[in-house]
C-alpha cells in the first residue's frame, strides 16, 4: 500500500498525538518515519485519492496539529510515496535542503489574503476620479440612455478604469502589509479576486500584521478582504533555486518514479 505524505519535520519534533488520524474513509492513523535529523508525517493512502472536502480538511488538520509542536514543511494535497523505503531515501537525499527550510520557517506562519472590489463602491470612486467617464455617463443619462455606440464606449471606459484600479489596489495591499512580513508570495489569479497574496509572518509579529490588515481595510472601504491564517507555510516551502531542481512538494513523486539502485 502506498503512503500519503503530509509534511516534513525535524526528527526531534514534539511527538504527535497517538490518536491523530489523517485522510481516508475510515481515516488512516498517522505515523512518523525518521531518517537522521528529519522525519516525514505519513499515513497509509487510500486506493483512490480524490480532493474531497473531508480529506482536504483532514490533510490540513494533521498539519495544524503537527505545527502546534514545531515547524513543519507542508506538502501539497495528494503527495504520495510508494513505501517507507522511498520516504526514508528521499529524507536522506534531501536532508540538507529540508533542514535549511525548517530553519528558515521556524517560528512563522502563513497568512493568505484575497481581495475583491465592492462593485458599487468602486464605481462611485471611478466616477469621482475620471471626469471623462462621469461626463459621458451624464450625457448618456440626459439623452435617455444614449446610443448603443455610446453605451458600449462607456462600458469599455468603465471596464478599463476598473482593471487599472484592481492593479493599483493589489499593489497597495502588498505595499501596506509587506513591511510586517518575512516574505511575500503572490498566488495564482482566480476569477473574482483582484489579489491573492500570501505573507510569511513571524509569530511575534502576528498581532501587528493583523492590525495592519484592519487598518488597510478601514483606509480602503471599497475593498473586501478575506484573511485565512495562521496556516502552515504552504507557499514558502521551496526557495526559487530548489523549485528549479524539483521542489519539496515534488520530491517524493520524483523519487517514486526512479528505480532503486
Coordinates of C-alpha atoms in Angstrom, one line a residue:
X1 CA 0.0 0.0 0.0
X2 CA 1.3 3.5 -0.9
X3 CA 1.9 6.2 1.7
X4 CA 0.3 9.6 1.8
X5 CA 2.8 12.3 2.9
X6 CA 1.6 15.3 4.8
X7 CA 4.8 17.1 5.6
X8 CA 8.4 17.1 6.8
X9 CA 9.5 17.8 10.3
X10 CA 12.7 17.5 12.4
X11 CA 13.3 14.1 13.9
X12 CA 13.3 15.8 17.3
X13 CA 9.8 17.3 16.7
X14 CA 7.4 17.0 19.6
X15 CA 5.5 13.7 19.4
X16 CA 2.2 13.8 17.6
X17 CA -0.9 12.6 19.3
X18 CA -1.2 8.8 19.2
X19 CA -4.9 9.2 18.1
X20 CA -4.1 11.6 15.3
X21 CA -5.9 10.4 12.1
X22 CA -5.5 11.5 8.5
X23 CA -7.2 11.1 5.2
X24 CA -9.4 8.2 4.1
X25 CA -12.7 6.6 5.0
X26 CA -12.2 5.3 7.6
X27 CA -9.4 7.7 8.5
X28 CA -5.9 6.3 8.5
X29 CA -3.6 6.6 11.6
X30 CA -0.8 9.0 11.2
X31 CA 2.8 7.9 11.9
X32 CA 6.3 9.4 11.6
X33 CA 9.2 7.5 9.8
X34 CA 12.5 9.1 10.7
X35 CA 15.8 9.3 8.9
X36 CA 18.7 11.1 10.6
X37 CA 17.7 14.6 11.6
X38 CA 14.5 14.7 9.6
X39 CA 11.2 12.8 9.5
X40 CA 8.0 12.6 7.5
X41 CA 4.4 12.7 8.6
X42 CA 2.6 9.9 6.7
X43 CA -0.4 7.5 6.7
X44 CA -1.5 4.7 4.5
X45 CA -3.0 6.1 1.3
X46 CA -6.5 5.1 0.2
X47 CA -6.7 3.2 -3.1
X48 CA -8.4 6.2 -4.8
X49 CA -7.4 9.6 -3.6
X50 CA -9.7 12.5 -4.7
X51 CA -9.8 16.1 -3.3
X52 CA -12.9 15.5 -1.3
X53 CA -13.7 18.1 1.4
X54 CA -13.3 15.5 4.2
X55 CA -9.8 14.6 3.0
X56 CA -8.8 18.2 2.4
X57 CA -9.8 19.1 5.9
X58 CA -8.0 16.0 7.3
X59 CA -4.9 17.0 5.5
X60 CA -4.9 20.5 7.0
X61 CA -5.9 19.2 10.4
X62 CA -2.8 16.9 10.5
X63 CA -0.6 19.8 9.6
X64 CA -2.1 22.2 12.1
X65 CA -1.7 19.6 14.9
X66 CA 1.9 19.0 13.9
X67 CA 2.5 22.7 13.6
X68 CA 1.5 23.2 17.2
X69 CA 4.6 21.2 18.3
X70 CA 7.1 22.9 15.9
X71 CA 7.9 23.9 12.4
X72 CA 6.5 21.8 9.5
X73 CA 7.2 21.8 5.8
X74 CA 3.7 21.1 4.5
X75 CA 3.3 19.0 1.3
X76 CA 0.5 19.8 -1.1
X77 CA -2.6 17.7 -1.0
X78 CA -2.1 14.5 -3.0
X79 CA 1.6 14.0 -2.3
X80 CA 2.3 10.2 -2.1
X81 CA 5.1 7.7 -2.0
X82 CA 5.1 4.0 -2.8
X83 CA 6.5 2.8 0.6
X84 CA 8.5 3.6 3.7
X85 CA 11.9 2.8 2.0
X86 CA 11.2 5.5 -0.6
X87 CA 10.3 8.0 2.1
X88 CA 13.4 7.4 4.1
X89 CA 15.5 7.5 0.9
X90 CA 14.1 10.9 0.0
X91 CA 14.7 12.2 3.5
X92 CA 18.3 11.1 3.4
X93 CA 18.9 12.6 -0.1
X94 CA 17.2 15.9 0.6
X95 CA 18.1 16.2 4.3
X96 CA 20.3 19.4 3.8
X97 CA 17.5 21.2 1.9
X98 CA 14.8 20.1 4.3
X99 CA 16.8 21.3 7.3
X100 CA 17.6 24.6 5.7
X101 CA 13.9 25.3 5.1
X102 CA 12.9 24.1 8.5
X103 CA 15.4 26.6 10.0
X104 CA 14.2 29.4 7.7
X105 CA 10.5 28.8 8.5
X106 CA 10.8 28.2 12.2
X107 CA 8.5 30.4 14.2
X108 CA 6.5 31.6 11.3
X109 CA 3.0 31.1 9.8
X110 CA 1.4 31.9 6.5
X111 CA -1.5 34.4 6.2
X112 CA -3.3 34.3 2.9
X113 CA -5.2 37.4 1.9
X114 CA -7.6 37.6 -1.0
X115 CA -9.1 41.0 -2.1
X116 CA -12.0 42.0 -4.2
X117 CA -13.9 45.2 -5.0
X118 CA -17.2 46.2 -3.7
X119 CA -18.7 46.9 -7.1
X120 CA -20.9 49.7 -6.1
X121 CA -18.3 51.5 -4.0
X122 CA -15.6 51.2 -6.7
X123 CA -18.0 52.5 -9.4
X124 CA -18.5 55.6 -7.2
X125 CA -14.8 56.1 -6.9
X126 CA -14.3 55.8 -10.7
X127 CA -17.0 58.3 -11.4
X128 CA -15.4 60.7 -8.9
X129 CA -11.8 60.2 -10.3
X130 CA -12.5 60.2 -14.0
X131 CA -14.0 63.4 -15.5
X132 CA -14.4 61.8 -18.9
X133 CA -16.3 58.8 -17.7
X134 CA -18.5 61.0 -15.5
X135 CA -19.2 63.4 -18.3
X136 CA -20.1 60.6 -20.8
X137 CA -22.4 59.0 -18.2
X138 CA -24.2 62.3 -17.6
X139 CA -24.5 62.9 -21.3
X140 CA -26.0 59.5 -21.9
X141 CA -28.4 59.9 -19.0
X142 CA -29.6 63.3 -20.3
X143 CA -30.1 61.7 -23.7
X144 CA -32.3 59.0 -22.3
X145 CA -29.5 56.4 -22.1
X146 CA -27.5 57.4 -25.2
X147 CA -27.0 55.5 -28.4
X148 CA -25.8 51.9 -28.5
X149 CA -22.4 53.1 -29.6
X150 CA -22.1 55.5 -26.6
X151 CA -23.3 52.8 -24.2
X152 CA -20.6 50.4 -25.5
X153 CA -18.0 53.2 -25.2
X154 CA -19.0 54.0 -21.7
X155 CA -18.9 50.3 -20.7
X156 CA -15.4 49.9 -22.2
X157 CA -14.1 53.0 -20.4
X158 CA -15.5 51.8 -17.0
X159 CA -14.1 48.3 -17.6
X160 CA -10.6 49.8 -18.3
X161 CA -10.8 52.0 -15.2
X162 CA -11.8 49.1 -13.0
X163 CA -9.0 47.0 -14.3
X164 CA -6.5 49.8 -13.7
X165 CA -7.9 50.2 -10.2
X166 CA -7.6 46.5 -9.5
X167 CA -3.9 46.5 -10.4
X168 CA -3.4 49.6 -8.2
X169 CA -5.2 48.2 -5.2
X170 CA -3.4 44.9 -5.4
X171 CA -0.1 46.8 -5.3
X172 CA -1.3 49.0 -2.4
X173 CA -2.3 45.9 -0.5
X174 CA 1.2 44.3 -0.8
X175 CA 2.9 47.6 0.0
X176 CA 0.9 48.1 3.1
X177 CA 1.5 44.6 4.6
X178 CA 4.9 43.6 3.3
X179 CA 6.8 45.5 6.0
X180 CA 5.3 43.2 8.6
X181 CA 6.1 40.0 6.8
X182 CA 9.3 37.9 6.4
X183 CA 8.4 37.1 2.8
X184 CA 5.6 37.5 0.3
X185 CA 4.3 35.1 -2.3
X186 CA 1.7 36.0 -5.0
X187 CA -0.7 33.2 -5.6
X188 CA -2.4 32.2 -8.8
X189 CA -5.0 34.7 -10.0
X190 CA -8.5 33.3 -9.8
X191 CA -11.9 34.6 -11.0
X192 CA -13.4 37.0 -8.6
X193 CA -10.2 38.2 -6.8
X194 CA -8.1 41.1 -7.7
X195 CA -5.3 39.9 -5.4
X196 CA -4.3 36.6 -3.9
X197 CA -1.3 37.1 -1.8
X198 CA 0.4 35.0 1.0
X199 CA 2.5 36.6 3.7
X200 CA 5.1 34.7 5.8
X201 CA 4.7 36.2 9.3
X202 CA 6.8 35.7 12.4
X203 CA 4.7 34.6 15.4
X204 CA 5.8 37.6 17.3
X205 CA 4.6 40.0 14.6
X206 CA 1.2 38.4 14.0
X207 CA -0.8 40.9 16.1
X208 CA 0.9 43.8 14.3
X209 CA 0.3 42.2 10.9
X210 CA -3.4 41.7 11.6
X211 CA -3.7 45.2 13.0
X212 CA -2.2 46.4 9.7
X213 CA -4.8 44.4 7.8
X214 CA -7.6 46.0 9.8
X215 CA -6.1 49.5 9.2
X216 CA -5.8 48.9 5.5
X217 CA -9.5 47.7 5.4
X218 CA -10.6 50.9 7.0
X219 CA -8.5 53.0 4.7
X220 CA -9.8 51.3 1.6
X221 CA -13.5 50.6 2.3
X222 CA -14.2 49.8 -1.4
X223 CA -12.1 46.6 -0.9
X224 CA -13.4 43.3 0.5
X225 CA -10.6 41.3 2.2
X226 CA -10.7 37.7 3.2
X227 CA -7.9 36.6 5.6
X228 CA -7.0 33.0 6.1
X229 CA -4.4 32.1 8.8
X230 CA -2.4 31.3 10.6
X231 CA -1.6 28.4 8.3
X232 CA 1.3 26.1 7.7
X233 CA 3.7 27.9 5.3
X234 CA 2.5 26.2 2.1
X235 CA 3.7 29.0 -0.2
X236 CA 7.2 29.2 1.3
X237 CA 8.4 25.6 1.5
X238 CA 10.7 25.9 -1.5
X239 CA 13.2 28.6 -2.5
X240 CA 13.4 29.6 -6.2
X241 CA 16.5 27.5 -6.7
X242 CA 15.0 24.4 -5.2
X243 CA 11.9 24.8 -7.3
X244 CA 14.1 24.8 -10.4
X245 CA 15.6 21.5 -9.2
X246 CA 12.3 20.0 -8.2
X247 CA 10.9 21.3 -5.0
X248 CA 10.0 19.7 -1.7
X249 CA 6.4 19.0 -2.8
X250 CA 7.7 17.1 -5.8
X251 CA 10.5 15.2 -4.1
X252 CA 8.5 12.1 -3.2
X253 CA 6.8 11.8 -6.6
X254 CA 10.2 12.2 -8.4
X255 CA 11.8 9.6 -6.2
X256 CA 8.9 7.2 -6.7
X257 CA 9.5 7.5 -10.5
X258 CA 13.1 6.4 -10.2
X259 CA 14.1 2.8 -9.8
X260 CA 16.1 1.8 -6.8
X261 CA 19.9 1.3 -7.2

